[in-house]
Amino acid sequence: MVISTAPPEAREIETSAALERRSPKREQRGLPIEISRMMGLQTAYEILGGKKALADALGVGVRSLNHKLNADRGVSNLDLFVTARTLETRAAKMMQHAAKLRAVLADTQRELIQS
């Protein structure tokens, strides 16, 4: 038995409409559907170069990713975490490559100065 320490007004019984939307089975409850989550995925696939790249990172098919983007399915916290990690990995690779290009540029400038 669980005893609530919440004040009485916070323990009010939910309306029947709210109860109808909720499934008794945890696995049948929907994930959060928020515009910020969907737009975050959309921006991420644009940065990564397409839906296929993001779908591969998430371990889902493009069709499943489309359902998430269209709000037919929710976007989980794990989806957001994996997407963020994928973007961070891509950013690190880009910064490493930019450093290599700057090193080549610096070598070229030194050669021009010495000539």
PDB file of N, CA and C in Angstrom, residues 39-88:
ATOM      1  N   MET A  39      10.996  18.717 -34.240  1.00  0.00           N
ATOM      2  CA  MET A  39      11.835  19.663 -34.974  1.00  0.00           C
ATOM      3  C   MET A  39      13.313  19.400 -34.697  1.00  0.00           C
ATOM      4  N   GLY A  40      13.615  18.954 -33.492  1.00  0.00           N
ATOM      5  CA  GLY A  40      14.994  18.600 -33.173  1.00  0.00           C
ATOM      6  C   GLY A  40      15.487  17.462 -34.056  1.00  0.00           C
ATOM      7  N   LEU A  41      14.649  16.459 -34.262  1.00  0.00           N
ATOM      8  CA  LEU A  41      15.030  15.360 -35.152  1.00  0.00           C
ATOM      9  C   LEU A  41      15.152  15.839 -36.597  1.00  0.00           C
ATOM     10  N   GLN A  42      14.233  16.718 -37.013  1.00  0.00           N
ATOM     11  CA  GLN A  42      14.284  17.206 -38.387  1.00  0.00           C
ATOM     12  C   GLN A  42      15.564  17.997 -38.639  1.00  0.00           C
ATOM     13  N   THR A  43      15.929  18.866 -37.729  1.00  0.00           N
ATOM     14  CA  THR A  43      17.169  19.631 -37.872  1.00  0.00           C
ATOM     15  C   THR A  43      18.371  18.701 -37.877  1.00  0.00           C
ATOM     16  N   ALA A  44      18.322  17.686 -37.037  1.00  0.00           N
ATOM     17  CA  ALA A  44      19.435  16.731 -36.957  1.00  0.00           C
ATOM     18  C   ALA A  44      19.618  15.980 -38.269  1.00  0.00           C
ATOM     19  N   TYR A  45      18.530  15.523 -38.886  1.00  0.00           N
ATOM     20  CA  TYR A  45      18.713  14.785 -40.148  1.00  0.00           C
ATOM     21  C   TYR A  45      19.194  15.708 -41.252  1.00  0.00           C
ATOM     22  N   GLU A  46      18.825  16.968 -41.196  1.00  0.00           N
ATOM     23  CA  GLU A  46      19.341  17.914 -42.190  1.00  0.00           C
ATOM     24  C   GLU A  46      20.851  18.108 -42.012  1.00  0.00           C
ATOM     25  N   ILE A  47      21.296  18.203 -40.770  1.00  0.00           N
ATOM     26  CA  ILE A  47      22.726  18.374 -40.493  1.00  0.00           C
ATOM     27  C   ILE A  47      23.504  17.121 -40.875  1.00  0.00           C
ATOM     28  N   LEU A  48      22.923  15.960 -40.582  1.00  0.00           N
ATOM     29  CA  LEU A  48      23.613  14.697 -40.845  1.00  0.00           C
ATOM     30  C   LEU A  48      23.598  14.292 -42.321  1.00  0.00           C
ATOM     31  N   GLY A  49      22.796  14.954 -43.120  1.00  0.00           N
ATOM     32  CA  GLY A  49      22.803  14.672 -44.547  1.00  0.00           C
ATOM     33  C   GLY A  49      21.660  13.804 -45.038  1.00  0.00           C
ATOM     34  N   GLY A  50      20.616  13.684 -44.262  1.00  0.00           N
ATOM     35  CA  GLY A  50      19.452  12.956 -44.734  1.00  0.00           C
ATOM     36  C   GLY A  50      18.823  12.080 -43.671  1.00  0.00           C
ATOM     37  N   LYS A  51      17.611  11.659 -43.965  1.00  0.00           N
ATOM     38  CA  LYS A  51      16.867  10.834 -43.025  1.00  0.00           C
ATOM     39  C   LYS A  51      17.534   9.476 -42.819  1.00  0.00           C
ATOM     40  N   LYS A  52      18.129   8.945 -43.868  1.00  0.00           N
ATOM     41  CA  LYS A  52      18.763   7.622 -43.762  1.00  0.00           C
ATOM     42  C   LYS A  52      19.884   7.641 -42.723  1.00  0.00           C
ATOM     43  N   ALA A  53      20.687   8.693 -42.709  1.00  0.00           N
ATOM     44  CA  ALA A  53      21.795   8.786 -41.752  1.00  0.00           C
ATOM     45  C   ALA A  53      21.274   8.808 -40.317  1.00  0.00           C
ATOM     46  N   LEU A  54      20.226   9.583 -40.062  1.00  0.00           N
ATOM     47  CA  LEU A  54      19.668   9.647 -38.715  1.00  0.00           C
ATOM     48  C   LEU A  54      18.973   8.344 -38.348  1.00  0.00           C
ATOM     49  N   ALA A  55      18.245   7.775 -39.288  1.00  0.00           N
ATOM     50  CA  ALA A  55      17.562   6.503 -39.023  1.00  0.00           C
ATOM     51  C   ALA A  55      18.577   5.415 -38.676  1.00  0.00           C
ATOM     52  N   ASP A  56      19.689   5.378 -39.389  1.00  0.00           N
ATOM     53  CA  ASP A  56      20.745   4.401 -39.095  1.00  0.00           C
ATOM     54  C   ASP A  56      21.313   4.616 -37.697  1.00  0.00           C
ATOM     55  N   ALA A  57      21.518   5.870 -37.325  1.00  0.00           N
ATOM     56  CA  ALA A  57      22.057   6.173 -35.999  1.00  0.00           C
ATOM     57  C   ALA A  57      21.087   5.737 -34.900  1.00  0.00           C
ATOM     58  N   LEU A  58      19.792   5.903 -35.159  1.00  0.00           N
ATOM     59  CA  LEU A  58      18.780   5.522 -34.181  1.00  0.00           C
ATOM     60  C   LEU A  58      18.481   4.026 -34.207  1.00  0.00           C
ATOM     61  N   GLY A  59      18.942   3.351 -35.245  1.00  0.00           N
ATOM     62  CA  GLY A  59      18.679   1.923 -35.357  1.00  0.00           C
ATOM     63  C   GLY A  59      17.262   1.613 -35.799  1.00  0.00           C
ATOM     64  N   VAL A  60      16.682   2.514 -36.562  1.00  0.00           N
ATOM     65  CA  VAL A  60      15.326   2.314 -37.088  1.00  0.00           C
ATOM     66  C   VAL A  60      15.350   2.527 -38.594  1.00  0.00           C
ATOM     67  N   GLY A  61      14.263   2.202 -39.239  1.00  0.00           N
ATOM     68  CA  GLY A  61      14.143   2.448 -40.666  1.00  0.00           C
ATOM     69  C   GLY A  61      13.696   3.872 -40.937  1.00  0.00           C
ATOM     70  N   VAL A  62      13.841   4.288 -42.170  1.00  0.00           N
ATOM     71  CA  VAL A  62      13.416   5.641 -42.562  1.00  0.00           C
ATOM     72  C   VAL A  62      11.914   5.801 -42.354  1.00  0.00           C
ATOM     73  N   ARG A  63      11.188   4.736 -42.614  1.00  0.00           N
ATOM     74  CA  ARG A  63       9.732   4.792 -42.457  1.00  0.00           C
ATOM     75  C   ARG A  63       9.362   5.061 -40.990  1.00  0.00           C
ATOM     76  N   SER A  64      10.048   4.404 -40.069  1.00  0.00           N
ATOM     77  CA  SER A  64       9.800   4.627 -38.644  1.00  0.00           C
ATOM     78  C   SER A  64      10.173   6.052 -38.245  1.00  0.00           C
ATOM     79  N   LEU A  65      11.281   6.552 -38.788  1.00  0.00           N
ATOM     80  CA  LEU A  65      11.685   7.935 -38.511  1.00  0.00           C
ATOM     81  C   LEU A  65      10.628   8.905 -39.027  1.00  0.00           C
ATOM     82  N   ASN A  66      10.069   8.630 -40.195  1.00  0.00           N
ATOM     83  CA  ASN A  66       9.003   9.484 -40.734  1.00  0.00           C
ATOM     84  C   ASN A  66       7.798   9.528 -39.799  1.00  0.00           C
ATOM     85  N   HIS A  67       7.464   8.383 -39.182  1.00  0.00           N
ATOM     86  CA  HIS A  67       6.349   8.358 -38.233  1.00  0.00           C
ATOM     87  C   HIS A  67       6.650   9.250 -37.033  1.00  0.00           C
ATOM     88  N   LYS A  68       7.904   9.267 -36.583  1.00  0.00           N
ATOM     89  CA  LYS A  68       8.283  10.125 -35.461  1.00  0.00           C
ATOM     90  C   LYS A  68       8.199  11.597 -35.871  1.00  0.00           C
ATOM     91  N   LEU A  69       8.641  11.902 -37.082  1.00  0.00           N
ATOM     92  CA  LEU A  69       8.633  13.290 -37.555  1.00  0.00           C
ATOM     93  C   LEU A  69       7.220  13.795 -37.814  1.00  0.00           C
ATOM     94  N   ASN A  70       6.297  12.903 -38.159  1.00  0.00           N
ATOM     95  CA  ASN A  70       4.919  13.286 -38.455  1.00  0.00           C
ATOM     96  C   ASN A  70       4.006  13.210 -37.237  1.00  0.00           C
ATOM     97  N   ALA A  71       4.564  12.925 -36.070  1.00  0.00           N
ATOM     98  CA  ALA A  71       3.824  12.823 -34.810  1.00  0.00           C
ATOM     99  C   ALA A  71       2.878  11.632 -34.784  1.00  0.00           C
ATOM    100  N   ASP A  72       3.122  10.647 -35.637  1.00  0.00           N
ATOM    101  CA  ASP A  72       2.350   9.415 -35.550  1.00  0.00           C
ATOM    102  C   ASP A  72       2.866   8.557 -34.407  1.00  0.00           C
ATOM    103  N   ARG A  73       4.129   8.739 -34.074  1.00  0.00           N
ATOM    104  CA  ARG A  73       4.764   8.065 -32.938  1.00  0.00           C
ATOM    105  C   ARG A  73       5.501   9.120 -32.132  1.00  0.00           C
ATOM    106  N   GLY A  74       5.678   8.847 -30.876  1.00  0.00           N
ATOM    107  CA  GLY A  74       6.392   9.774 -30.017  1.00  0.00           C
ATOM    108  C   GLY A  74       7.894   9.668 -30.201  1.00  0.00           C
ATOM    109  N   VAL A  75       8.594  10.666 -29.706  1.00  0.00           N
ATOM    110  CA  VAL A  75      10.053  10.699 -29.741  1.00  0.00           C
ATOM    111  C   VAL A  75      10.535  10.499 -28.301  1.00  0.00           C
ATOM    112  N   SER A  76      11.231   9.393 -28.071  1.00  0.00           N
ATOM    113  CA  SER A  76      11.653   9.064 -26.713  1.00  0.00           C
ATOM    114  C   SER A  76      12.881   9.870 -26.303  1.00  0.00           C
ATOM    115  N   ASN A  77      13.156   9.846 -25.019  1.00  0.00           N
ATOM    116  CA  ASN A  77      14.368  10.481 -24.511  1.00  0.00           C
ATOM    117  C   ASN A  77      15.606   9.800 -25.076  1.00  0.00           C
ATOM    118  N   LEU A  78      15.530   8.494 -25.271  1.00  0.00           N
ATOM    119  CA  LEU A  78      16.654   7.760 -25.852  1.00  0.00           C
ATOM    120  C   LEU A  78      16.907   8.218 -27.286  1.00  0.00           C
ATOM    121  N   ASP A  79      15.835   8.455 -28.047  1.00  0.00           N
ATOM    122  CA  ASP A  79      15.988   8.973 -29.413  1.00  0.00           C
ATOM    123  C   ASP A  79      16.758  10.291 -29.397  1.00  0.00           C
ATOM    124  N   LEU A  80      16.389  11.165 -28.477  1.00  0.00           N
ATOM    125  CA  LEU A  80      17.058  12.469 -28.386  1.00  0.00           C
ATOM    126  C   LEU A  80      18.502  12.315 -27.941  1.00  0.00           C
ATOM    127  N   PHE A  81      18.760  11.419 -26.995  1.00  0.00           N
ATOM    128  CA  PHE A  81      20.114  11.196 -26.508  1.00  0.00           C
ATOM    129  C   PHE A  81      21.011  10.672 -27.624  1.00  0.00           C
ATOM    130  N   VAL A  82      20.538   9.669 -28.350  1.00  0.00           N
ATOM    131  CA  VAL A  82      21.333   9.082 -29.440  1.00  0.00           C
ATOM    132  C   VAL A  82      21.569  10.114 -30.542  1.00  0.00           C
ATOM    133  N   THR A  83      20.559  10.900 -30.844  1.00  0.00           N
ATOM    134  CA  THR A  83      20.709  11.941 -31.868  1.00  0.00           C
ATOM    135  C   THR A  83      21.752  12.969 -31.447  1.00  0.00           C
ATOM    136  N   ALA A  84      21.704  13.384 -30.192  1.00  0.00           N
ATOM    137  CA  ALA A  84      22.685  14.355 -29.693  1.00  0.00           C
ATOM    138  C   ALA A  84      24.096  13.779 -29.756  1.00  0.00           C
ATOM    139  N   ARG A  85      24.263  12.527 -29.354  1.00  0.00           N
ATOM    140  CA  ARG A  85      25.588  11.895 -29.408  1.00  0.00           C
ATOM    141  C   ARG A  85      26.091  11.797 -30.839  1.00  0.00           C
ATOM    142  N   THR A  86      25.210  11.469 -31.757  1.00  0.00           N
ATOM    143  CA  THR A  86      25.593  11.373 -33.164  1.00  0.00           C
ATOM    144  C   THR A  86      26.045  12.728 -33.684  1.00  0.00           C
ATOM    145  N   LEU A  87      25.323  13.785 -33.330  1.00  0.00           N
ATOM    146  CA  LEU A  87      25.719  15.130 -33.756  1.00  0.00           C
ATOM    147  C   LEU A  87      27.051  15.539 -33.132  1.00  0.00           C
ATOM    148  N   GLU A  88      27.265  15.181 -31.867  1.00  0.00           N
ATOM    149  CA  GLU A  88      28.529  15.505 -31.210  1.00  0.00           C
ATOM    150  C   GLU A  88      29.702  14.783 -31.871  1.00  0.00           C
TER     151      GLU A  88
END
